[in-house]
Tab-separated table of C-alpha atoms in Angstrom:
chain	number	residue	atom	x	y	z
Q	30	MET	CA	29.498	97.540	102.122
Q	31	GLU	CA	27.178	96.216	104.819
Q	32	HIS	CA	28.466	93.621	107.288
Q	33	LEU	CA	26.253	90.551	107.404
Q	34	SER	CA	26.419	88.202	110.398
Q	35	TYR	CA	26.424	84.459	109.921
Q	36	GLN	CA	22.864	84.260	111.239
Q	37	GLY	CA	21.860	87.071	108.915
Q	38	TYR	CA	23.422	85.199	106.010
Q	39	LEU	CA	21.576	81.992	106.913
Q	40	THR	CA	18.300	83.894	107.149
Q	41	LEU	CA	18.881	85.578	103.799
Q	42	ARG	CA	19.636	82.339	101.992
Q	43	GLU	CA	16.944	80.240	103.677
Q	44	GLY	CA	14.916	78.391	101.042
Q	45	ALA	CA	17.209	79.547	98.221
Q	46	GLU	CA	17.894	77.569	95.063
Q	47	ILE	CA	21.557	76.977	94.293
Q	48	LEU	CA	22.246	78.145	90.732
Q	49	ALA	CA	26.024	77.681	90.760
Q	50	LYS	CA	28.618	76.170	93.095
Q	51	ASP	CA	32.149	74.845	93.044
Q	52	ARG	CA	34.344	72.773	95.367
Q	53	PHE	CA	34.660	75.768	97.688
Q	54	GLY	CA	30.919	76.161	98.168
Q	55	ASP	CA	27.923	78.063	96.824
Q	56	LYS	CA	28.510	80.806	94.252
Q	57	THR	CA	25.084	81.969	93.082
Q	58	LEU	CA	21.729	81.600	94.842
Q	59	LEU	CA	18.195	82.378	93.689
Q	60	LEU	CA	16.453	83.559	96.837
Q	61	ARG	CA	13.045	82.368	97.946
Q	62	ASP	CA	11.255	85.409	96.483
Q	63	GLY	CA	12.103	84.000	93.039
Q	64	THR	CA	13.529	87.274	91.678
Q	65	SER	CA	16.518	88.185	93.878
Q	66	ILE	CA	19.939	86.650	93.341
Q	67	LEU	CA	22.811	86.488	95.836
Q	68	LYS	CA	26.227	86.190	94.204
Q	69	LEU	CA	29.094	85.195	96.509
Q	70	TYR	CA	32.780	85.977	96.035
Q	71	ARG	CA	35.885	84.609	97.678
Q	72	VAL	CA	39.457	85.873	97.386
Q	73	LYS	CA	41.259	83.148	95.480
Q	74	HIS	CA	44.845	84.146	96.303
Q	75	LEU	CA	46.579	85.425	99.418
Q	76	ILE	CA	48.183	88.235	97.434
Q	77	SER	CA	45.512	89.648	95.172
Q	78	SER	CA	44.089	93.024	94.159
Q	79	ALA	CA	40.695	91.500	95.002
Q	80	ARG	CA	41.545	91.989	98.702
Q	81	PHE	CA	41.543	95.747	98.152
Q	82	TYR	CA	38.996	95.970	95.340
Q	83	PRO	CA	36.688	92.945	95.699
Q	84	TYR	CA	34.941	91.535	92.654
Q	85	SER	CA	31.662	92.270	94.391
Q	86	LEU	CA	32.475	96.003	94.231
Q	87	ARG	CA	33.545	95.657	90.613
Q	88	PHE	CA	30.210	94.005	89.872
Q	89	VAL	CA	28.333	96.898	91.474
Q	90	HIS	CA	30.386	99.557	89.696
Q	91	ASN	CA	30.026	97.759	86.352
Q	92	ALA	CA	26.254	97.546	86.766
Q	93	LYS	CA	26.020	101.276	87.472
Q	94	ARG	CA	28.249	102.137	84.531
Q	95	LEU	CA	26.322	99.954	82.104
Q	96	LEU	CA	23.007	101.451	83.155
Q	97	SER	CA	24.437	104.950	82.769
Q	98	LEU	CA	25.353	104.018	79.188
Q	99	GLY	CA	21.838	102.791	78.499
Q	100	ILE	CA	22.796	99.108	78.437
Q	101	PRO	CA	20.319	96.860	80.304
Q	102	THR	CA	21.742	94.800	83.143
Q	103	VAL	CA	20.935	93.712	86.695
Q	104	LYS	CA	19.702	96.097	89.385
Q	105	VAL	CA	21.851	95.960	92.529
Q	106	ILE	CA	19.942	95.874	95.826
Q	107	ASN	CA	22.794	95.611	98.346
Q	108	ILE	CA	26.406	94.589	98.819
Q	109	TYR	CA	27.660	92.622	101.823
Q	110	LYS	CA	30.771	91.523	103.613
Q	111	VAL	CA	30.250	88.143	105.309
Q	112	PRO	CA	33.342	87.584	107.520
Q	113	SER	CA	32.047	84.321	108.987
Q	114	ILE	CA	32.370	82.559	105.614
Q	115	ASN	CA	35.177	84.777	104.262
Q	116	ARG	CA	33.054	86.083	101.427
Q	117	THR	CA	31.676	89.283	99.979
Q	118	ALA	CA	28.310	89.188	98.239
Q	119	VAL	CA	26.064	91.157	95.933
Q	120	LEU	CA	22.279	90.996	96.193
Q	121	TYR	CA	20.604	91.991	92.956
Q	122	GLU	CA	17.363	91.764	91.067
Q	123	ALA	CA	17.477	89.312	88.192
Q	124	ILE	CA	17.110	90.856	84.761
Q	125	LYS	CA	13.808	89.919	83.113
Q	126	GLY	CA	14.246	87.789	80.036
Q	127	ARG	CA	15.868	84.598	78.793
Q	128	SER	CA	19.501	83.787	78.204
Q	129	LEU	CA	20.365	83.819	74.522
Q	130	PRO	CA	20.869	80.005	74.384
Q	131	ASP	CA	17.458	79.476	76.038
Q	132	TYR	CA	15.841	81.883	73.594
Q	133	ILE	CA	17.436	80.132	70.610
Q	134	GLU	CA	16.379	76.711	71.910
Q	135	GLU	CA	12.759	77.862	72.145
Q	136	GLU	CA	12.496	80.271	69.210
Q	137	THR	CA	15.488	79.360	66.970
Q	138	LEU	CA	17.939	82.005	65.724
Q	139	SER	CA	16.810	83.966	62.681
Q	140	GLU	CA	18.950	86.127	60.427
Q	141	GLN	CA	17.172	89.205	61.745
Q	142	MET	CA	17.962	88.239	65.347
Q	143	ALA	CA	21.581	87.506	64.451
Q	144	GLU	CA	21.853	90.984	62.917
Q	145	LYS	CA	20.358	92.558	66.052
Q	146	LEU	CA	22.870	90.643	68.168
Q	147	ALA	CA	25.781	91.897	66.057
Q	148	ALA	CA	24.405	95.436	66.311
Q	149	PHE	CA	24.283	95.074	70.105
Q	150	VAL	CA	27.934	94.008	70.241
Q	151	ALA	CA	28.844	96.916	67.955
Q	152	THR	CA	26.958	99.258	70.313
Q	153	LEU	CA	28.916	97.962	73.306
Q	154	HIS	CA	32.206	98.509	71.498
Q	155	GLY	CA	31.103	101.929	70.308
Q	156	ARG	CA	30.376	102.950	73.895
Q	157	GLY	CA	33.777	101.743	75.068
Q	158	VAL	CA	32.619	98.550	76.802
Q	159	TYR	CA	35.090	95.662	76.827
Q	160	PHE	CA	33.337	92.623	78.307
Q	161	ARG	CA	35.549	89.556	78.418
Q	162	ALA	CA	32.675	87.180	79.242
Q	163	ILE	CA	30.542	88.270	76.298
Q	164	HIS	CA	29.646	84.726	75.194
Q	165	PHE	CA	26.010	83.817	74.518
Q	166	SER	CA	25.118	82.594	78.026
Q	167	ASN	CA	25.787	86.052	79.466
Q	168	ILE	CA	23.556	87.832	76.957
Q	169	ILE	CA	19.888	88.120	77.932
Q	170	VAL	CA	17.051	88.488	75.433
Q	171	LEU	CA	14.604	90.926	77.020
Q	172	PRO	CA	10.814	90.752	76.574
Q	173	ASP	CA	11.027	93.528	73.940
Q	174	LEU	CA	13.680	91.441	72.075
Q	175	LYS	CA	16.481	93.837	72.966
Q	176	PHE	CA	19.576	92.565	74.784
Q	177	GLY	CA	21.043	92.891	78.266
Q	178	LEU	CA	24.129	91.591	80.086
Q	179	VAL	CA	24.697	89.422	83.160
Q	180	ASP	CA	27.778	88.015	84.924
Q	181	ILE	CA	29.383	91.415	84.573
Q	182	ASP	CA	32.387	90.997	86.894
Q	183	ASP	CA	35.143	91.128	84.271
Q	184	MET	CA	34.611	94.326	82.346
Q	185	LYS	CA	36.506	97.468	81.386
Q	186	PHE	CA	35.245	100.822	80.171
Q	187	LYS	CA	36.964	103.230	77.821
Q	188	LYS	CA	36.043	106.865	77.285
Q	189	ARG	CA	36.165	106.316	73.534
Q	190	PRO	CA	35.023	103.520	71.204
Q	191	LEU	CA	37.253	100.465	71.396
Q	192	ASN	CA	40.190	100.414	69.008
Q	193	ILE	CA	40.414	97.682	66.388
Q	194	GLY	CA	42.769	95.544	68.478
Q	195	LYS	CA	40.398	95.413	71.432
Q	196	ARG	CA	37.421	94.872	69.118
Q	197	LEU	CA	39.057	91.853	67.488
Q	198	ARG	CA	40.079	90.435	70.863
Q	199	ASN	CA	36.571	90.864	72.229
Q	200	LEU	CA	34.972	89.340	69.136
Q	201	GLY	CA	37.178	86.358	69.856
Q	202	HIS	CA	35.580	86.122	73.308
Q	203	PHE	CA	32.136	86.572	71.749
Q	204	LEU	CA	32.514	83.389	69.697
Q	205	CYS	CA	34.884	81.470	71.955
Q	206	TYR	CA	32.575	78.442	72.280
Q	207	GLU	CA	32.021	76.007	69.456
Q	208	SER	CA	28.303	75.758	70.216
Q	209	ASP	CA	27.932	79.537	69.790
Q	210	ARG	CA	29.950	79.519	66.572
Q	211	GLU	CA	27.751	76.790	65.083
Q	212	LEU	CA	24.606	78.781	65.874
Q	213	ILE	CA	25.894	81.956	64.262
Q	214	LYS	CA	27.661	80.304	61.310
Q	215	PRO	CA	24.645	80.284	58.890
Q	216	TYR	CA	24.267	84.047	59.388
Q	217	ILE	CA	27.900	85.099	59.569
Q	218	SER	CA	27.680	87.354	56.483
Q	219	ALA	CA	24.708	89.202	57.978
Q	220	VAL	CA	26.504	89.445	61.336
Q	221	ILE	CA	29.592	90.984	59.726
Q	222	ARG	CA	27.479	93.394	57.713
Q	223	ALA	CA	25.492	94.525	60.759
Q	224	TYR	CA	28.573	94.909	62.976
Q	225	THR	CA	30.667	96.849	60.473
Q	226	SER	CA	27.816	99.108	59.333
Q	227	LEU	CA	27.360	100.371	62.903
Q	228	SER	CA	31.018	100.566	63.898
Q	229	ASN	CA	32.249	103.512	61.813
Q	230	LEU	CA	35.460	101.628	61.077
Q	231	GLN	CA	37.924	102.404	58.316
Q	232	ARG	CA	37.704	100.014	55.380
Q	233	ARG	CA	40.900	98.174	56.281
Q	234	ASN	CA	39.595	97.566	59.807
Q	235	GLN	CA	36.247	96.396	58.471
Q	236	GLU	CA	38.195	93.846	56.464
Q	237	LYS	CA	40.048	92.712	59.610
Q	238	VAL	CA	36.706	92.127	61.358
Q	239	LYS	CA	35.420	90.211	58.341
Q	240	ILE	CA	38.510	87.995	58.134
Q	241	GLN	CA	38.517	87.210	61.852
Q	242	LEU	CA	34.831	86.330	62.095
Q	243	TYR	CA	34.975	84.128	58.993
Q	244	LYS	CA	38.011	82.340	60.424
Q	245	GLN	CA	36.275	81.814	63.750
Q	246	VAL	CA	33.257	80.054	62.260
Q	247	ASN	CA	35.386	78.191	59.689
Q	248	PRO	CA	38.511	77.184	61.673
């Protein structure tokens, strides 16, 4: 982790566009080159594992692990410690494509695209990826119409495919927002079919997936 002085930080962020901020300050910046993003992290609690294993390091490790599994995500350029503002930071290259909501707004969501999305989620689960923030805004539609992931801080990796309990929990995260559920609702049968056909699940577990997803879009 490279130490970045306050002047170095100011130089790096000069002319940047603020993409996200909260009451504590800036969180995500699009740098002046238009392709590099600086993501800032603060330790939220005095006693926290993040003091020993910062979320910035988790982000970097998650990016490397995803890429090793053949799952498109951001390309990390550097990682910094910025003592002057009590932050760590990751500098990375933005993934090329559009967020899933932006894609749907411009192109609409077809049954075929919904099936591809379900197949992507099944692939993640099959490769042992448990991504809590798997909602639509963190899924990127690439130029070749495949999918990638962003905002990859909160993620766990298993050596084996996820068990049915973790799959159901993660599918709950996948459709946690009403707006996402409404978009997928017309294609829910196709989504279930695509997910279960690629998941190699026992019949009783396929039925559990079916019941949960139907309940989510028809609460």
